[in-house]
Coordinates of C-alpha atoms and ligand atoms in Angstrom, one line a residue:
Chain A
M186 CA 18.1 134.0 133.0
S187 CA 18.1 137.2 135.0
N188 CA 21.0 139.1 136.4
S189 CA 20.2 138.2 139.9
G190 CA 22.3 139.1 143.0
H191 CA 22.9 142.4 144.6
I192 CA 22.8 145.4 142.4
S193 CA 26.1 147.2 142.4
Q194 CA 27.4 150.2 140.5
I195 CA 30.8 150.9 139.1
D196 CA 31.8 153.8 141.4
N197 CA 35.0 154.7 139.7
L198 CA 35.2 154.1 136.0
T199 CA 38.2 156.4 135.8
Q200 CA 40.1 154.1 138.1
I201 CA 39.2 151.0 136.1
R202 CA 40.2 152.8 132.9
A203 CA 43.5 153.7 134.4
E204 CA 44.2 150.0 134.6
F205 CA 44.2 149.7 130.9
P206 CA 47.2 151.5 129.4
I207 CA 46.1 150.8 125.8
L208 CA 42.9 152.8 126.1
H209 CA 44.8 156.0 126.7
Q210 CA 46.0 156.7 123.2
Q211 CA 45.0 158.7 120.1
V212 CA 43.9 156.8 117.0
N213 CA 43.8 158.8 113.8
G214 CA 44.1 161.9 115.9
K215 CA 41.1 161.1 118.1
P216 CA 40.9 159.5 121.6
L217 CA 40.5 155.7 121.1
V218 CA 37.0 154.3 121.6
Y219 CA 37.4 150.6 121.8
F220 CA 34.1 148.8 120.9
D221 CA 35.6 145.6 119.5
N222 CA 35.5 143.7 122.8
A223 CA 33.7 140.7 121.5
A224 CA 36.5 140.0 119.2
S225 CA 39.1 140.4 121.9
N226 CA 39.1 142.7 124.9
Q227 CA 42.0 144.7 126.4
K228 CA 44.3 143.7 129.2
P229 CA 44.7 145.4 132.6
L230 CA 48.1 146.2 134.1
S231 CA 47.8 143.4 136.6
V232 CA 47.7 140.9 133.7
L233 CA 50.6 142.6 132.0
N234 CA 52.5 142.5 135.2
A235 CA 51.7 138.9 135.8
L236 CA 53.3 138.0 132.5
D237 CA 56.3 140.1 133.2
H238 CA 56.7 138.7 136.7
Y239 CA 56.4 135.2 135.6
Y240 CA 59.1 135.5 132.9
R241 CA 61.4 137.5 135.2
N242 CA 61.2 135.3 138.2
D243 CA 59.5 131.9 137.8
H244 CA 59.9 130.5 134.3
A245 CA 60.9 126.9 133.7
N246 CA 59.3 124.0 132.0
I247 CA 56.6 122.5 134.2
H248 CA 55.9 119.1 135.7
R249 CA 59.1 117.4 134.7
G250 CA 61.7 119.3 136.7
I251 CA 62.8 118.8 140.3
H252 CA 64.6 122.1 140.7
T253 CA 63.1 125.1 142.4
L254 CA 62.1 127.2 139.3
A255 CA 60.4 124.2 137.7
E256 CA 58.4 123.7 140.9
R257 CA 57.5 127.3 141.1
A258 CA 56.3 127.4 137.5
T259 CA 54.4 124.1 138.0
E260 CA 52.7 125.5 141.1
A261 CA 51.7 128.7 139.4
Y262 CA 50.3 126.8 136.4
E263 CA 48.3 124.4 138.6
L264 CA 47.1 127.2 140.7
S265 CA 45.7 128.8 137.6
R266 CA 43.8 125.5 136.9
K267 CA 42.4 125.5 140.5
R268 CA 41.4 129.2 140.2
T269 CA 39.7 128.5 136.9
A270 CA 37.8 125.6 138.4
E271 CA 36.5 127.9 141.1
F272 CA 35.6 130.6 138.6
I273 CA 33.2 128.3 136.7
N274 CA 32.4 126.1 139.6
A275 CA 33.8 122.9 138.2
A276 CA 33.6 120.0 140.7
E277 CA 37.4 119.6 140.6
P278 CA 40.4 121.2 139.0
E279 CA 41.1 117.9 137.0
E280 CA 38.0 118.8 134.9
I281 CA 39.8 121.9 133.6
I282 CA 41.9 121.4 130.4
F283 CA 44.0 124.3 129.1
T284 CA 43.7 124.7 125.4
S285 CA 44.7 127.5 123.0
G286 CA 41.1 128.8 122.9
T287 CA 37.4 128.1 122.4
T288 CA 38.1 126.8 118.9
E289 CA 40.5 124.2 120.2
G290 CA 38.2 123.2 123.0
L291 CA 35.3 122.5 120.6
N292 CA 37.6 120.7 118.2
L293 CA 38.9 118.6 121.1
V294 CA 35.4 117.4 122.0
A295 CA 34.6 116.7 118.3
S296 CA 37.8 114.8 117.7
T297 CA 37.9 112.7 120.9
Y298 CA 34.4 112.3 122.3
G299 CA 32.8 112.6 118.8
R300 CA 35.2 110.2 117.0
K301 CA 35.2 107.6 119.7
L302 CA 31.6 107.5 120.8
L303 CA 29.4 108.4 117.8
K304 CA 28.3 106.0 115.2
P305 CA 27.0 106.4 111.6
G306 CA 23.5 107.8 111.6
D307 CA 23.9 109.6 114.9
E308 CA 23.0 113.2 115.1
V309 CA 24.6 116.4 116.2
L310 CA 22.3 119.4 116.9
I311 CA 23.4 123.0 116.8
T312 CA 21.6 126.4 116.3
N313 CA 21.6 128.7 113.4
M314 CA 23.5 131.4 115.4
E315 CA 26.7 129.4 115.9
H316 CA 30.2 130.8 115.4
H317 CA 32.1 128.9 112.7
S318 CA 34.1 127.3 115.4
N319 CA 31.0 125.6 116.7
I320 CA 29.9 124.5 113.2
V321 CA 33.0 123.4 111.2
P322 CA 34.3 120.9 113.8
W323 CA 30.9 119.1 113.8
Q324 CA 30.7 119.3 110.0
M325 CA 34.1 117.6 109.8
L326 CA 33.0 115.0 112.3
C327 CA 29.8 114.4 110.5
E328 CA 31.6 113.9 107.2
E329 CA 34.1 111.5 108.7
K330 CA 31.6 109.4 110.7
D331 CA 28.6 109.7 108.4
L332 CA 26.5 111.6 111.0
K333 CA 23.7 114.1 110.5
L334 CA 24.1 117.7 111.5
K335 CA 20.8 119.4 112.5
V336 CA 20.2 123.0 113.0
L337 CA 17.7 124.8 115.2
P338 CA 16.2 127.8 113.4
L339 CA 15.9 131.4 114.8
R340 CA 13.2 133.9 115.4
D341 CA 13.4 137.4 113.9
N342 CA 14.5 138.9 117.1
G343 CA 17.6 136.7 117.3
E344 CA 16.3 134.1 119.7
V345 CA 16.3 130.4 119.0
K346 CA 13.0 128.7 118.3
W347 CA 13.3 126.6 121.4
E348 CA 9.8 125.3 121.0
L349 CA 11.2 123.1 118.2
L350 CA 13.8 121.5 120.5
D351 CA 11.6 118.6 121.5
S352 CA 10.9 117.6 117.9
M353 CA 14.6 118.0 116.8
L354 CA 15.9 115.8 119.6
T355 CA 15.6 112.2 118.5
E356 CA 16.9 108.9 119.9
R357 CA 19.9 109.4 117.5
T358 CA 20.9 112.8 118.9
R359 CA 24.3 112.4 120.7
I360 CA 25.7 115.9 120.9
V361 CA 23.9 119.2 121.3
S362 CA 26.3 122.1 121.0
I363 CA 25.1 125.6 121.6
V364 CA 26.6 129.0 122.0
H365 CA 26.0 130.5 125.5
A366 CA 25.9 134.1 124.2
S367 CA 25.9 134.9 120.5
N368 CA 28.9 137.0 119.3
S369 CA 26.8 138.5 116.5
L370 CA 23.4 139.1 118.2
G371 CA 24.2 139.2 121.9
T372 CA 21.4 136.7 122.6
I373 CA 21.9 134.7 125.8
N374 CA 20.7 131.1 125.4
P375 CA 18.9 129.5 128.3
I376 CA 21.4 126.7 128.8
S377 CA 20.3 125.5 132.2
E378 CA 16.8 125.1 131.0
L379 CA 17.9 122.9 128.1
S380 CA 20.2 120.4 129.8
D381 CA 17.5 118.2 131.2
K382 CA 15.9 117.7 127.9
V383 CA 19.2 117.1 126.2
H384 CA 20.2 114.5 128.8
Q385 CA 16.8 112.8 128.7
A386 CA 17.3 112.4 125.0
G387 CA 20.5 110.6 125.7
A388 CA 22.7 113.4 124.3
I389 CA 25.4 115.5 125.9
L390 CA 25.4 119.3 126.1
V391 CA 28.4 121.2 124.8
V392 CA 28.5 125.0 125.4
D393 CA 30.5 127.5 123.5
G394 CA 31.1 130.1 126.2
A395 CA 33.5 132.4 124.3
Q396 CA 31.2 135.4 124.6
A397 CA 29.6 134.6 128.0
S398 CA 32.6 134.0 130.2
A399 CA 33.6 137.6 130.8
H400 CA 30.0 138.8 131.2
L401 CA 27.8 136.2 132.8
E402 CA 28.1 134.2 136.0
I403 CA 29.3 130.8 134.9
D404 CA 28.4 127.8 137.0
V405 CA 29.0 124.6 135.0
Q406 CA 27.3 122.4 137.6
A407 CA 24.2 124.6 137.7
L408 CA 24.1 124.8 133.9
N409 CA 24.6 121.0 134.0
C410 CA 26.5 121.0 130.8
D411 CA 28.9 118.3 129.8
F412 CA 31.5 120.5 128.2
Y413 CA 32.1 124.3 128.4
A414 CA 34.7 126.0 126.2
L415 CA 36.0 129.6 126.6
S416 CA 38.9 131.9 125.6
S417 CA 41.1 133.9 127.9
H418 CA 41.6 136.7 125.4
K419 CA 37.9 137.7 125.6
M420 CA 38.2 137.9 129.4
Y421 CA 40.9 140.5 129.9
G422 CA 43.5 137.6 129.7
P423 CA 46.3 136.8 127.3
T424 CA 45.8 135.4 123.8
G425 CA 46.6 131.8 123.1
V426 CA 44.9 130.3 126.2
G427 CA 41.5 128.7 126.5
V428 CA 39.7 126.4 128.8
L429 CA 37.8 123.3 128.1
Y430 CA 35.7 122.1 131.0
G431 CA 34.5 118.5 130.8
K432 CA 32.8 116.2 133.2
R433 CA 35.2 113.7 134.7
K434 CA 33.2 110.8 133.5
W435 CA 33.5 111.9 129.9
L436 CA 37.1 113.0 130.1
E437 CA 38.1 109.6 131.4
K438 CA 36.3 107.8 128.6
M439 CA 37.8 110.0 125.9
P440 CA 41.0 109.1 124.0
P441 CA 43.8 111.7 124.0
Y442 CA 43.7 114.5 121.5
K443 CA 47.4 114.9 120.7
G444 CA 50.3 112.5 121.3
G445 CA 53.6 113.7 122.9
G446 CA 55.3 114.4 126.1
E447 CA 53.4 115.1 129.3
M448 CA 50.3 113.2 128.3
I449 CA 51.9 109.8 128.9
K450 CA 52.3 107.5 131.8
E451 CA 54.8 105.1 130.2
V452 CA 56.0 104.8 126.7
T453 CA 57.6 101.7 125.2
L454 CA 57.9 101.3 121.5
E455 CA 55.1 98.8 121.6
K456 CA 52.6 100.5 123.7
T457 CA 52.0 103.7 125.6
T458 CA 49.8 104.2 128.6
Y459 CA 48.3 107.7 129.1
S460 CA 48.4 110.1 132.0
D461 CA 45.3 110.7 134.1
I462 CA 43.1 113.7 133.3
P463 CA 43.7 116.6 132.7
H464 CA 47.3 115.9 131.6
K465 CA 46.1 113.3 129.1
F466 CA 44.8 116.2 127.1
E467 CA 47.8 118.6 127.5
A468 CA 50.5 117.1 125.3
G469 CA 53.8 118.9 125.0
T470 CA 54.9 122.1 126.7
P471 CA 51.8 124.2 127.3
N472 CA 51.4 128.0 127.1
I473 CA 52.6 128.3 130.7
A474 CA 53.1 132.0 131.0
D475 CA 49.7 132.9 129.5
V476 CA 48.0 130.3 131.6
V477 CA 49.6 131.8 134.7
A478 CA 48.5 135.3 133.7
F479 CA 45.0 134.1 133.0
K480 CA 44.6 133.5 136.7
T481 CA 45.2 137.2 137.2
A482 CA 42.6 138.0 134.6
I483 CA 40.1 136.0 136.5
E484 CA 41.0 137.8 139.6
F485 CA 40.5 141.1 137.8
I486 CA 36.9 140.0 136.9
D487 CA 36.2 138.7 140.4
E488 CA 37.5 141.9 142.1
I489 CA 35.1 144.0 140.2
G490 CA 32.4 141.3 140.4
K491 CA 30.4 139.8 137.6
N492 CA 27.2 141.4 138.9
T493 CA 28.8 144.8 138.7
I494 CA 30.2 144.1 135.3
I495 CA 26.8 142.9 134.0
Q496 CA 25.1 145.9 135.5
H497 CA 27.4 148.3 133.8
E498 CA 27.4 146.6 130.4
N499 CA 23.6 146.4 130.5
K500 CA 23.4 150.1 131.1
L501 CA 25.7 150.7 128.0
L502 CA 23.6 148.2 126.0
N503 CA 20.2 149.7 126.8
H504 CA 21.5 153.2 126.2
A505 CA 23.0 152.1 122.8
H506 CA 19.8 150.4 121.8
A507 CA 17.7 153.4 122.6
E508 CA 19.9 156.0 121.0
L509 CA 20.9 154.0 117.9
E510 CA 17.3 153.3 117.0
A511 CA 16.7 157.0 116.5
I512 CA 19.1 157.0 113.6
D513 CA 17.2 157.1 110.3
G514 CA 17.2 153.8 108.6
L515 CA 19.1 152.0 111.3
R516 CA 17.9 148.5 112.1
L517 CA 19.1 146.6 115.2
I518 CA 19.9 142.9 114.5
G519 CA 19.3 140.9 117.6
T520 CA 16.8 142.3 120.1
A521 CA 16.4 139.2 122.3
A522 CA 15.1 139.8 125.8
E523 CA 18.3 138.5 127.3
K524 CA 21.5 139.9 125.8
V525 CA 25.1 140.5 126.6
G526 CA 26.6 143.8 125.6
V527 CA 26.7 143.2 121.9
V528 CA 25.0 145.6 119.5
S529 CA 24.7 144.6 115.9
F530 CA 23.0 146.8 113.3
V531 CA 22.7 147.7 109.6
V532 CA 21.7 151.0 108.0
D533 CA 19.5 151.0 105.0
G534 CA 21.3 152.0 101.8
V535 CA 24.7 152.3 103.6
H536 CA 27.3 149.5 103.5
H537 CA 28.6 148.3 106.9
F538 CA 32.2 148.5 105.5
D539 CA 31.9 152.2 104.8
L540 CA 30.5 152.7 108.3
G541 CA 33.4 150.8 109.9
V542 CA 36.1 152.6 108.0
M543 CA 34.5 156.0 108.7
L544 CA 34.1 155.2 112.4
D545 CA 37.8 154.2 112.5
T546 CA 38.7 157.7 111.2
K547 CA 36.9 159.0 114.3
G548 CA 39.0 156.7 116.5
I549 CA 36.1 154.4 117.1
A550 CA 36.9 150.7 116.7
V551 CA 34.0 148.5 115.7
R552 CA 33.8 145.2 113.8
T553 CA 32.1 144.9 110.4
G554 CA 31.2 141.8 108.4
H555 CA 29.8 138.4 109.1
H556 CA 31.6 138.0 112.5
C557 CA 32.3 134.3 111.6
T558 CA 28.6 133.5 111.6
Q559 CA 27.8 133.3 107.9
P560 CA 24.9 130.9 108.3
L561 CA 23.3 133.4 110.7
M562 CA 23.8 136.3 108.3
E563 CA 22.3 134.2 105.5
C564 CA 19.3 133.4 107.7
Y565 CA 18.6 137.1 108.0
G566 CA 19.5 137.9 104.4
L567 CA 22.4 140.0 105.4
E568 CA 26.0 140.3 104.1
G569 CA 27.2 141.6 107.4
T570 CA 26.5 144.1 110.2
V571 CA 28.3 146.7 112.2
R572 CA 29.0 145.4 115.7
A573 CA 29.8 147.4 118.8
S574 CA 30.5 145.3 121.9
F575 CA 31.2 146.5 125.4
S576 CA 33.6 145.7 128.3
V577 CA 33.7 147.0 131.8
Y578 CA 35.9 150.0 130.9
N579 CA 33.6 151.5 128.3
T580 CA 31.6 154.6 129.1
I581 CA 28.2 156.1 128.3
E582 CA 30.0 159.0 126.8
E583 CA 31.7 156.7 124.4
V584 CA 28.3 155.2 123.4
D585 CA 27.1 158.8 122.8
L586 CA 30.1 159.5 120.7
L587 CA 29.4 156.4 118.6
V588 CA 25.8 157.4 118.1
E589 CA 26.7 161.0 117.2
S590 CA 29.5 160.0 114.8
L591 CA 27.3 157.4 113.2
D592 CA 24.5 159.9 112.7
A593 CA 26.9 162.3 110.9
I594 CA 28.5 159.6 108.9
V595 CA 25.2 158.2 107.7
K596 CA 24.1 161.6 106.6
K597 CA 27.3 162.2 104.7
L598 CA 27.2 158.8 103.0
R599 CA 23.5 159.2 102.0
N600 CA 23.6 162.6 100.2
Chain B
M94 CA 45.4 160.9 76.4
K95 CA 47.4 161.9 79.4
S96 CA 50.1 159.4 80.5
I97 CA 49.7 157.2 83.5
N98 CA 52.2 159.1 85.5
H99 CA 50.7 162.4 84.5
I100 CA 47.3 161.4 85.9
Q101 CA 48.9 159.9 89.0
D102 CA 50.7 163.3 89.6
E103 CA 47.3 165.1 89.2
I104 CA 45.8 162.9 91.9
I105 CA 48.8 163.4 94.2
D106 CA 48.3 167.1 93.7
E107 CA 44.6 166.9 94.5
F108 CA 45.3 165.0 97.7
S109 CA 48.1 167.3 98.8
I110 CA 45.5 170.1 99.3
L111 CA 43.9 167.9 102.0
E112 CA 47.3 168.0 103.9
G113 CA 47.0 164.4 105.0
D114 CA 43.8 165.1 107.1
L115 CA 42.3 161.7 107.5
D116 CA 38.7 162.8 107.7
M117 CA 39.0 164.9 104.6
C118 CA 40.9 162.2 102.7
V119 CA 38.1 159.7 103.4
E120 CA 35.4 162.3 102.5
Y121 CA 37.2 163.0 99.3
L122 CA 37.3 159.3 98.5
I123 CA 33.6 159.1 99.1
E124 CA 33.0 162.1 96.8
L125 CA 35.1 160.3 94.1
G126 CA 33.1 157.1 94.7
K127 CA 29.8 158.9 94.3
K128 CA 31.0 160.4 91.0
L129 CA 31.9 157.0 89.5
S130 CA 29.0 156.0 87.2
P131 CA 27.5 152.7 88.4
L132 CA 27.8 149.5 86.4
S133 CA 24.5 148.2 85.1
D134 CA 23.1 145.1 86.8
K135 CA 24.0 143.1 83.7
H136 CA 27.7 143.6 84.6
R137 CA 27.3 143.3 88.4
V138 CA 27.7 139.5 88.2
E139 CA 29.8 136.9 89.9
D140 CA 32.1 136.6 86.8
N141 CA 33.2 140.2 87.1
I142 CA 33.9 140.2 90.8
V143 CA 37.5 140.8 91.7
K144 CA 38.6 138.2 94.2
G145 CA 40.5 139.4 97.3
C146 CA 38.5 142.5 98.0
Q147 CA 36.7 142.7 101.4
S148 CA 34.0 144.7 99.8
K149 CA 32.6 143.6 96.4
V150 CA 34.3 145.1 93.3
W151 CA 33.1 144.4 89.8
L152 CA 35.5 145.1 86.9
I153 CA 35.0 145.0 83.2
A154 CA 37.4 145.7 80.4
N155 CA 37.0 146.5 76.7
F156 CA 39.8 146.5 74.2
Q157 CA 39.4 148.8 71.2
Q158 CA 41.9 150.4 68.9
G159 CA 44.9 149.5 71.0
T160 CA 43.5 150.9 74.3
I161 CA 41.7 149.3 77.2
T162 CA 38.6 150.9 78.7
F163 CA 37.9 149.9 82.3
Q164 CA 34.6 150.2 84.1
A165 CA 34.3 149.3 87.7
D166 CA 31.8 149.5 90.6
S167 CA 31.7 148.5 94.2
N168 CA 29.0 148.0 96.8
T169 CA 30.8 150.2 99.2
M170 CA 31.4 153.9 98.8
I171 CA 35.0 154.0 100.0
T172 CA 36.1 151.2 97.7
K173 CA 34.3 152.9 94.9
G174 CA 36.5 155.9 95.5
L175 CA 39.6 153.9 95.4
V176 CA 38.5 152.0 92.3
S177 CA 37.6 155.3 90.6
M178 CA 41.1 156.5 90.8
L179 CA 42.5 153.3 89.3
V180 CA 39.9 153.6 86.5
R181 CA 40.9 157.2 85.9
I182 CA 44.5 156.4 85.7
L183 CA 44.5 153.1 83.7
S184 CA 41.4 153.4 81.5
G185 CA 42.2 154.5 78.0
Q186 CA 45.8 153.4 78.2
N187 CA 47.5 150.8 76.1
P188 CA 48.1 147.3 77.5
D189 CA 51.9 147.7 77.4
D190 CA 51.8 150.9 79.5
I191 CA 49.3 149.3 81.9
L192 CA 51.5 146.2 82.4
N193 CA 54.6 148.3 83.1
S194 CA 52.9 150.9 85.2
D195 CA 54.2 151.7 88.6
L196 CA 51.3 153.0 90.7
Y197 CA 53.3 155.1 93.1
F198 CA 50.3 157.4 93.8
I199 CA 49.0 154.9 96.3
H200 CA 52.0 155.3 98.5
K201 CA 52.3 159.0 97.8
I202 CA 48.8 160.0 98.9
G203 CA 49.3 157.9 102.0
M204 CA 46.6 155.4 101.1
N205 CA 48.3 152.8 103.2
R206 CA 47.9 155.0 106.2
F207 CA 44.2 155.2 106.1
I208 CA 43.4 152.0 104.2
G209 CA 44.5 149.1 106.4
T210 CA 46.3 146.1 105.0
Q211 CA 43.2 144.0 104.5
R212 CA 41.7 146.6 102.4
S213 CA 44.8 147.4 100.5
N214 CA 45.0 143.8 99.6
G215 CA 41.8 144.3 97.9
L216 CA 43.3 147.2 96.0
A217 CA 46.3 145.0 95.1
A218 CA 43.9 142.3 93.7
M219 CA 42.2 145.0 91.7
I220 CA 45.4 146.2 90.2
K221 CA 46.5 142.7 89.5
Q222 CA 43.2 142.0 87.7
M223 CA 43.6 145.1 85.6
K224 CA 47.1 144.0 84.6
L225 CA 45.9 140.5 83.8
Y226 CA 43.4 142.1 81.4
A227 CA 46.2 144.0 79.8
L228 CA 48.3 140.8 79.4
A229 CA 45.3 139.0 77.9
F230 CA 44.6 141.7 75.4
M231 CA 48.2 142.0 74.5
A232 CA 48.4 138.3 73.8
K233 CA 45.3 138.5 71.7
E234 CA 46.7 141.4 69.7
Q235 CA 49.9 139.5 68.9
K236 CA 48.1 136.5 67.6
Ligands
LIG857 C1 30.8 132.7 120.0 C2 32.2 132.4 119.7 N1 32.6 131.2 119.6 C3 33.9 130.8 119.4 C4 34.8 131.8 119.1 C5 36.2 131.4 118.8 O1 37.1 131.8 119.8 P1 38.7 131.7 119.6 O2 39.0 132.4 118.3 O3 39.2 132.4 120.8 O4 39.0 130.3 119.6 C6 34.4 133.1 119.2 C7 35.4 134.2 118.9 O5 35.2 135.1 118.2 C8 33.1 133.5 119.5 O6 32.7 134.7 119.6

């Protein structure tokens, strides 16, 4: 996948940074450098204002009320669904289910589609680079239904050995669930090239889009995936909101995920009939305010433009790769040809934990450890890595500061 | 043998020279870590790992003539620094004193400020393990 489209530059990074109040603070006496964006990125003023505005002016419980505020809140909530559908090019808003995050989205697919439609002996295929949230729900399902979990291995550079896909897909494969972009390696997986094969094998394609949605152009119809899960908090939006996209034909076949209010058509004590999609999957009062503000986060991304964002983050990524490699004993983990702005590395003889704590004393926030991908770490014989991950507001100067600080820290820790 | 509180006060004094400068405190910790003699591979085993530490900590204890000798090691330098202070304070003390010790130096040197909660949990686990050893040796002695 290439970053096609017109090439654009971020003209005014200062202006973008001014949108993020949290960035303008000192941490441990130094200006904050926030490089933990893959875990969760920061929120622009427009999103903060949207939350504030909603609670000040429009809040009421949705769908059930006939009064003005209830209608306003419902409208805002449903508008967010519509905007989300456009953002990932779903065929219709009804294919958008609001969840609490990627984790819930993947669990929803496993517990509904998986429970209802898979039979003992069926197979689920994942890769060796998956986040725990795209491993554990399938393991639980496999245990419950007596299924087989198969894993596509990796190459040394952090790419999946896709040449093995054909042989791993069997007539028993029912679900293939793959991360769009790896949170530990940055690797972008060629989803659109896989879907035909997966479908020909009679399986569905589930995509964990947690790391891709703020960085890559997402078109679920072009990707031709059956489900796509993402998290708002990694996309400049509020925490506690996620999206599960699902093709209508599957969503209609699937049983509800949770029982309660909102998801029902009619309840008698003998039998309940369920609402139509998407409400069937949204039992109870949802996270209205954060869903409403998520729309503003999408607008923030669209205003700058995905192409511009990708361009900028790639520049940071390439610069970081080149500069970091010059540090004695530093080894990049994940050097796939197609990557999002995630740089993972280890330094010979120096523990990632020490590096993380020392960088924090310089005001630089990175993540250290296994990044919820223990099987991936094991596959490379690592306990963990240091990970720096970029968002649109990061600068080349910040990358330089990371490299300089790291160089000094490594020297200090070594002798 | 100096008392537990005496050694704690020495450490507080040493840190006070650094005037709370974060960089210097961490560098000092690393220096302390480097000075802690490493455990041999024989002791760096699963059984000696203290649970609850983000980085790995190995702890062994010996009880002789009424006092406990602690030896510890870690795979990370900063944790080694932290651990070395605990060893310096508690190693060579008697079980009763260890059990009843109040390790106020942690708060006094502002450890919480530069060692976040996740990491201080590791420290808490380490202290707990040291006190458990004290309890076990005390029980053995009374038998
Ligand atoms: C690749 C990937 N998948 C899934 C998740 C889980 O996302 P959430 O915690 O928002 O549910 C993450 C978050 O770290 C991730 O990076």
